[in-house]
Coordinates of C-alpha atoms in Angstrom, one line a residue:
M25 CA -0.1 -0.3 0.2
V26 CA 0.8 3.5 -0.7
S27 CA 0.6 4.6 2.9
R28 CA 3.9 7.0 2.8
D29 CA 4.6 10.3 0.4
V30 CA 5.5 8.7 -2.5
S31 CA 6.8 11.5 -4.1
L32 CA 9.5 12.5 -1.4
L33 CA 10.5 8.6 -1.8
A34 CA 11.2 9.0 -5.3
A35 CA 13.1 12.0 -5.2
S36 CA 15.8 10.8 -3.3
D37 CA 19.3 8.7 -4.4
R38 CA 17.1 5.5 -3.2
P39 CA 15.3 3.1 -5.8
F40 CA 11.7 3.5 -6.3
R41 CA 10.1 0.4 -4.3
V42 CA 6.0 0.3 -3.6
R43 CA 3.3 -1.9 -3.3
A44 CA -0.2 -1.2 -4.8
E45 CA -3.5 -2.4 -3.3
D46 CA -6.4 -0.1 -5.0
A47 CA -6.9 2.0 -7.6
D48 CA -5.7 5.2 -5.7
D49 CA -2.1 3.4 -5.4
L50 CA -1.8 2.5 -9.1
S51 CA -2.8 5.9 -10.0
V52 CA -0.1 7.4 -8.3
V53 CA 2.5 4.7 -9.5
A54 CA 0.9 5.1 -13.2
A55 CA 3.4 8.5 -12.9
Y56 CA 5.8 7.0 -12.0
L57 CA 5.3 4.1 -15.1
Q58 CA 4.8 6.8 -17.7
D59 CA 6.6 6.5 -20.5
A60 CA 8.5 3.2 -19.6
L61 CA 9.6 1.3 -21.9
L62 CA 9.1 -2.6 -22.6
P63 CA 11.0 -5.1 -24.6
V64 CA 8.6 -8.1 -25.2
S65 CA 10.8 -10.3 -24.8
E66 CA 10.4 -9.0 -21.0
M67 CA 6.9 -10.1 -20.3
T68 CA 5.9 -13.0 -18.8
Y69 CA 2.5 -14.7 -17.6
E70 CA 2.8 -17.7 -14.9
P71 CA -0.4 -18.5 -15.3
N72 CA -0.1 -21.4 -12.6
D73 CA 1.2 -18.5 -9.7
G74 CA -1.1 -16.3 -11.2
R75 CA 1.5 -13.9 -11.9
F76 CA 2.7 -11.0 -14.6
V77 CA 5.9 -10.1 -14.7
M78 CA 7.6 -7.5 -16.7
V79 CA 10.6 -5.4 -16.3
V80 CA 11.0 -2.0 -18.2
Q81 CA 13.0 0.5 -18.8
R82 CA 11.8 3.1 -16.4
F83 CA 11.7 6.8 -17.2
R84 CA 13.1 8.6 -13.8
W85 CA 10.2 11.4 -14.1
E86 CA 11.6 12.4 -10.5
T87 CA 15.2 13.4 -11.5
A88 CA 14.4 15.2 -15.4
P89 CA 13.4 19.1 -15.3
E90 CA 10.3 20.3 -14.6
D91 CA 10.2 22.3 -17.7
G92 CA 11.8 19.8 -19.8
T93 CA 14.7 22.3 -21.0
V94 CA 17.6 20.8 -21.8
P95 CA 20.8 22.2 -20.1
A96 CA 22.3 25.0 -21.8
D97 CA 25.9 23.4 -23.2
G98 CA 24.6 21.0 -24.7
D99 CA 26.2 18.3 -23.7
T100 CA 25.1 17.4 -19.6
L101 CA 23.1 14.4 -19.4
Y102 CA 20.0 15.6 -17.6
A103 CA 17.3 12.4 -17.0
E104 CA 17.7 9.6 -16.3
R105 CA 16.1 5.8 -17.2
V106 CA 16.6 2.9 -14.6
H107 CA 15.5 -1.0 -15.2
C108 CA 12.5 -1.6 -12.7
G109 CA 10.9 -4.9 -12.4
I110 CA 6.7 -4.8 -11.7
R111 CA 4.7 -7.5 -11.0
F112 CA 0.9 -8.6 -10.5
D113 CA -0.6 -10.8 -8.6
G114 CA -3.8 -12.2 -8.7
V115 CA -3.8 -12.7 -12.2
S116 CA -6.4 -15.0 -13.9
R117 CA -5.6 -13.9 -17.8
V118 CA -4.0 -11.9 -19.8
Q119 CA -5.2 -10.1 -23.3
T120 CA -3.4 -8.2 -25.9
H121 CA -4.5 -5.8 -28.7
G122 CA -2.5 -4.6 -30.9
F123 CA 1.2 -6.2 -30.7
E124 CA 2.5 -9.9 -31.5
R125 CA 4.0 -11.6 -29.0
S126 CA 6.3 -13.3 -31.4
K127 CA 8.0 -10.3 -32.6
R128 CA 10.1 -10.8 -29.6
D129 CA 12.7 -7.1 -30.2
R130 CA 9.8 -5.1 -30.5
I131 CA 10.1 -2.4 -27.5
L132 CA 6.4 -0.8 -26.2
N133 CA 5.9 2.6 -24.5
L134 CA 3.6 2.5 -21.5
L135 CA 1.5 5.9 -21.3
T136 CA -1.1 4.6 -18.0
V137 CA -1.7 2.1 -15.8
H138 CA -5.6 2.3 -15.5
P139 CA -7.8 -0.6 -12.8
S140 CA -11.3 -0.6 -13.6
D141 CA -13.7 -3.7 -12.3
G142 CA -11.6 -6.8 -12.0
Q143 CA -9.1 -5.9 -14.4
I144 CA -6.0 -3.9 -15.2
D145 CA -5.3 -2.1 -18.5
L146 CA -1.5 -1.4 -19.5
A147 CA -2.5 1.0 -22.5
F148 CA 1.0 1.7 -24.9
A149 CA 1.4 3.6 -27.5
D150 CA 0.2 3.0 -31.2
N151 CA -3.0 1.7 -29.5
V152 CA -1.7 -1.2 -27.9
T153 CA -2.9 -2.8 -24.8
I154 CA -2.3 -5.3 -21.9
R155 CA -5.5 -6.5 -19.9
L156 CA -4.7 -8.1 -16.9
A157 CA -7.9 -9.9 -15.7
V158 CA -7.2 -9.7 -11.4
D159 CA -9.1 -10.7 -8.7
R160 CA -7.8 -7.8 -7.2
I161 CA -5.2 -5.3 -7.3
L162 CA -1.8 -6.1 -6.0
C163 CA 1.3 -4.7 -7.8
H164 CA 4.9 -4.9 -6.9
I165 CA 7.2 -2.3 -8.2
E166 CA 11.0 -2.3 -7.8
D167 CA 13.9 -0.3 -9.3
L168 CA 16.7 -2.4 -10.0
G169 CA 20.3 -1.9 -10.8
E170 CA 21.5 1.3 -10.9
P171 CA 19.9 4.2 -13.4
W172 CA 21.9 5.6 -16.6
P173 CA 21.5 9.0 -18.0
T174 CA 19.7 9.8 -20.9
V175 CA 19.6 12.9 -23.3
F176 CA 15.8 11.8 -24.7
T177 CA 12.8 12.9 -22.3
P178 CA 10.1 11.5 -23.8
S179 CA 7.1 13.0 -25.4
H180 CA 3.5 11.9 -27.5
P181 CA 0.1 13.0 -28.0
Q182 CA -2.3 13.2 -25.2
E183 CA -4.5 10.9 -26.9
D184 CA -2.8 7.8 -27.1
A185 CA -3.2 7.2 -23.4
K186 CA -6.3 5.7 -24.2
P187 CA -6.8 1.8 -24.3
A188 CA -7.4 0.0 -26.5
P189 CA -9.9 -3.2 -26.5
A190 CA -7.5 -5.7 -25.7
D191 CA -9.0 -8.7 -27.8
E192 CA -6.5 -11.4 -27.8
A193 CA -5.7 -14.2 -25.3
S194 CA -2.3 -14.5 -24.1
G195 CA 0.4 -16.6 -22.7
A196 CA 2.4 -13.3 -22.6

């Protein structure tokens, strides 16, 4: 449960680590996961354990300049990404829309995480959705390893953030 000030935790040099147990928790987590990059090869569904796991390259919004400006010298790296493990428990089914799981070298750009009654939608750019059927919200997120610098700050049209209907049963 997000019982402490997540913004203070994430703004520090400590790794982001949190457990989400309800829709409010997930909305906070979604802000920290926005624009995470997910290689298709880095997700798996473990049906016997009721678990969906993925490792993303999380953009560290908490370290990026708030106004999005580039440093004057142009050479200074001013933003970071970090590997981040994400685990959803209580998952009974995974559906996908908008990509082929066989194309394991494809990279998906996570826009938002949206819970609704009995499901959690992971909405990605290009009208891609992963829908998790869940009996409850239980998600663990933890940064893994050291962050690395990047000069690329994500940007995308706002209309991309709408989840597409998930229509394909998946073993992700």
